[in-house]
Coordinates of C-alpha atoms and ligand atoms in Angstrom, one line a residue:
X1 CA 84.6 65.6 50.1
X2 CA 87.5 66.0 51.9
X3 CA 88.1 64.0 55.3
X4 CA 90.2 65.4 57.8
X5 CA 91.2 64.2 61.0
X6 CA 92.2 66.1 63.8
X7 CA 93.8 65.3 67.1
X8 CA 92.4 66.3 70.2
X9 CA 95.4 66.5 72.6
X10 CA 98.3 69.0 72.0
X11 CA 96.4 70.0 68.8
X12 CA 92.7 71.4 70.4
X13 CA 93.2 71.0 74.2
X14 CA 96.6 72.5 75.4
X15 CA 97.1 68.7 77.5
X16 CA 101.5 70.0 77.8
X17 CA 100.3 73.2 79.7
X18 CA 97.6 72.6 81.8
X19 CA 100.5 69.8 82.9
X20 CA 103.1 72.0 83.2
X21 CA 100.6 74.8 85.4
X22 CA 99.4 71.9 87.4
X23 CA 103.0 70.9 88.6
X24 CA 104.3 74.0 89.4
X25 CA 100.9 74.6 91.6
X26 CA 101.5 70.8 93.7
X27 CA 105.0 71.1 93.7
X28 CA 105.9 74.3 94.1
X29 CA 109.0 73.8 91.1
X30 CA 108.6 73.7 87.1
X31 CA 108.1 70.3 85.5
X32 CA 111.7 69.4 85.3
X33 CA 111.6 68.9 81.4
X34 CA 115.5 69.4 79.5
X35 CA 116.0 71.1 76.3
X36 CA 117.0 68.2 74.4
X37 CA 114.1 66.4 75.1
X38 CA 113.8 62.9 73.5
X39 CA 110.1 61.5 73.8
X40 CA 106.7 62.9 72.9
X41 CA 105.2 61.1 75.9
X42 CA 106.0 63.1 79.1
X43 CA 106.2 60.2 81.5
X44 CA 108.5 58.2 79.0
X45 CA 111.1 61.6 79.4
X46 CA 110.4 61.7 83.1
X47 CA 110.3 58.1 83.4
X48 CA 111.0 58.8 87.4
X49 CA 108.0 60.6 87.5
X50 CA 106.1 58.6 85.7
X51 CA 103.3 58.0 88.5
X52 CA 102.8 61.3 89.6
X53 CA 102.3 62.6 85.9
X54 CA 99.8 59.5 85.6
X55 CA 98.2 60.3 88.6
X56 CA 97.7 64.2 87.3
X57 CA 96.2 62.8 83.5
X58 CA 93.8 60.5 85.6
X59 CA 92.1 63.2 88.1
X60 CA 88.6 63.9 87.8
X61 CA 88.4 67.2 85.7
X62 CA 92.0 67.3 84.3
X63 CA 91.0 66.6 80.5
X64 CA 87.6 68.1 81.2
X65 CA 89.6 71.5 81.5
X66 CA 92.5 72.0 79.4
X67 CA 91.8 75.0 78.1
X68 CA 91.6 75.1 74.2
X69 CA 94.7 75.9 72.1
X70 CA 94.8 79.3 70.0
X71 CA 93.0 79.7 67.3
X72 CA 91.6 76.0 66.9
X73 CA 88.3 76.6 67.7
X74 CA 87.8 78.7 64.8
X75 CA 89.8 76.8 62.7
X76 CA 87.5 73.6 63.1
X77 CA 84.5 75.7 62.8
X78 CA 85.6 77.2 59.5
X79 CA 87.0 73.7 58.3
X80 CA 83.6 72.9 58.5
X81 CA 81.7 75.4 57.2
X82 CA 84.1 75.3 54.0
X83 CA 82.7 71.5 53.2
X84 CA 84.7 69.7 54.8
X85 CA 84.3 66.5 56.4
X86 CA 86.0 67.4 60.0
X87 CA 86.4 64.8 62.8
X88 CA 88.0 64.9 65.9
X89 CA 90.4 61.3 66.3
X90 CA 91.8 60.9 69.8
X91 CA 93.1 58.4 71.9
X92 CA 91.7 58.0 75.2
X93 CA 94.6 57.4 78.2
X94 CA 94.2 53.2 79.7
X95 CA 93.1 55.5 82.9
X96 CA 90.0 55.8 80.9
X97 CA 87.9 56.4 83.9
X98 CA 87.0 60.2 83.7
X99 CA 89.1 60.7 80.3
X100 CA 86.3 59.4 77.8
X101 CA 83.4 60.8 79.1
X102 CA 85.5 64.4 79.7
X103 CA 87.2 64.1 76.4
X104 CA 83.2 64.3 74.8
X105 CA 82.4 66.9 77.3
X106 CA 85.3 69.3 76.4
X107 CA 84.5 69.0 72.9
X108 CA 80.5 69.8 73.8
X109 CA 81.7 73.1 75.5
X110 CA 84.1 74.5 73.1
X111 CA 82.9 73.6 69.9
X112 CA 79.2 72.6 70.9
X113 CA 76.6 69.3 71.0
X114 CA 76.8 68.9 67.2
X115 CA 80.2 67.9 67.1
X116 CA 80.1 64.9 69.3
X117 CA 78.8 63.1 66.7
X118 CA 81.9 64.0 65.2
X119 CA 84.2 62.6 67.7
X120 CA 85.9 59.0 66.7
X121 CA 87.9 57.6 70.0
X122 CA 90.2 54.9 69.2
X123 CA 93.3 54.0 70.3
X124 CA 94.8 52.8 66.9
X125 CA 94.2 55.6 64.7
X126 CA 95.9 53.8 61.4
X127 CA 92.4 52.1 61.5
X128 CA 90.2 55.7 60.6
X129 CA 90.0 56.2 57.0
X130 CA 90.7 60.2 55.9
X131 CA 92.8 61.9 54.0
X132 CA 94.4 64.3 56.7
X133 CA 95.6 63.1 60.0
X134 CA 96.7 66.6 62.1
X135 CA 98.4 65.1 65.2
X136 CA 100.9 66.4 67.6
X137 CA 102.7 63.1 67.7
X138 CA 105.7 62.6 65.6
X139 CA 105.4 59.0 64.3
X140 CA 101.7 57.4 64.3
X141 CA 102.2 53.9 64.1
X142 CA 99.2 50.9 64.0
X143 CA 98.5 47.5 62.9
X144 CA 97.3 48.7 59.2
X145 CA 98.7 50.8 56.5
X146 CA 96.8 54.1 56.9
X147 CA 95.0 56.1 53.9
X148 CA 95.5 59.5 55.7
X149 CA 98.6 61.8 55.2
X150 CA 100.3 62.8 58.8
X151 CA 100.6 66.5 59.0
X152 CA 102.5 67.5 62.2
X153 CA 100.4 70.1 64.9
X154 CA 103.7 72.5 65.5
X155 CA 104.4 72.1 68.5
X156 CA 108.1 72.6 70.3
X157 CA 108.4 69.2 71.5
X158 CA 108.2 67.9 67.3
X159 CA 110.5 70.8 66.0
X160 CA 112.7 68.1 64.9
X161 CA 110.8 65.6 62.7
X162 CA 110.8 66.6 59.1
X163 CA 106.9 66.4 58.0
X164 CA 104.2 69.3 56.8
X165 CA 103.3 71.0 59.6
X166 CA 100.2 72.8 60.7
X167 CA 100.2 75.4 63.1
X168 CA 96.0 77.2 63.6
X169 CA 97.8 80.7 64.3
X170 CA 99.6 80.3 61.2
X171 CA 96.4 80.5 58.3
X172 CA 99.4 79.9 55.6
X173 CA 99.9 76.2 56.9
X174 CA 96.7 75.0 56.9
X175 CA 94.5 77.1 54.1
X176 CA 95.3 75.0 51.6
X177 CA 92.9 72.3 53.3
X178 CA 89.7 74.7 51.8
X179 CA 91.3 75.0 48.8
Ligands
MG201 MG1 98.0 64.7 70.5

């Protein structure tokens, strides 16, 4: 049986937008990102604004709420019913306060009570065995050599890394995986 991992942030929950929508609603202006931006992690590209992004990721409700990103809820549920064996791997924020317990609740209300059991939260993910990593992030590093193959979740902030990408609104990129 196949093992696939599957990030949660930026490849389920939409975390960019919801962050983008909150900021313009506090602040009145967009979330002053550049076109050539250099880092995955938004507070390491707006290191000035580091606190207030932190502040937003550690509010009660913020990861509780992203809302889900297109077509990944079927996706997963179809990953599943073909066989697979589908796991969600995510890394909870150090604010871990209301991220770990709302990171379990938003996969409860999208995809339902059986998959918590499915949900590995770990903050070096080169320690899960699998055979499929999806993740957002463009380099996953760790302290051990991982079994998994990194597929990129397209996203606009990872257009320039050279990997196999995965996009759920494009079936061509991932149907291979019930193959
Ligand atoms: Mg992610």
């Amino acid at each position: 049986m196949k093992l696939i991992l599957i990030d949660q942030d930026g490849v389920l929950a939409d975390f960019e937008q919801s962050v983008k929508s909150i900021w313009q609603n506090r602040y009145g202006v967009p979330l002053p990102l550049s076109k050539d931006r250099k880092h995955f992690y938004l507070h390491q590209e707006l290191p000035h604004h580091a606190e207030s992004l932190n502040n937003i990721y550690a509010e009660p409700g913020f990861f509780e709420n992203l809302p889900p990103i297109s077509g990944a809820i079927n996706a997963l549920h179809e990953l599943l019913d073909a066989g697979l064996d589908v796991r969600i791997c995510t890394a909870p924020i150090n604010a871990y306060r209301h991220c770990v317990s709302e990171k379990f609740a938003w996969v409860e209300r999208h995809l339902g009570h059986e998959w918590i059991k499915r949900i590995i939260l770990i903050k070096d993910k080169t320690w899960v065995r699998g055979d499929i990593l999806i993740d957002d992030k463009s380099h996953i590093t760790g302290s051990v050599q991982p079994t998994w193959v990194h597929y990129l979740y397209d996203q606009p902030y990872n257009r320039t890394i050279d990997k196999p990408r995965i996009s759920w609104t494009n079936r061509a990129s991932w149907d291979f995986l019930l193959a």
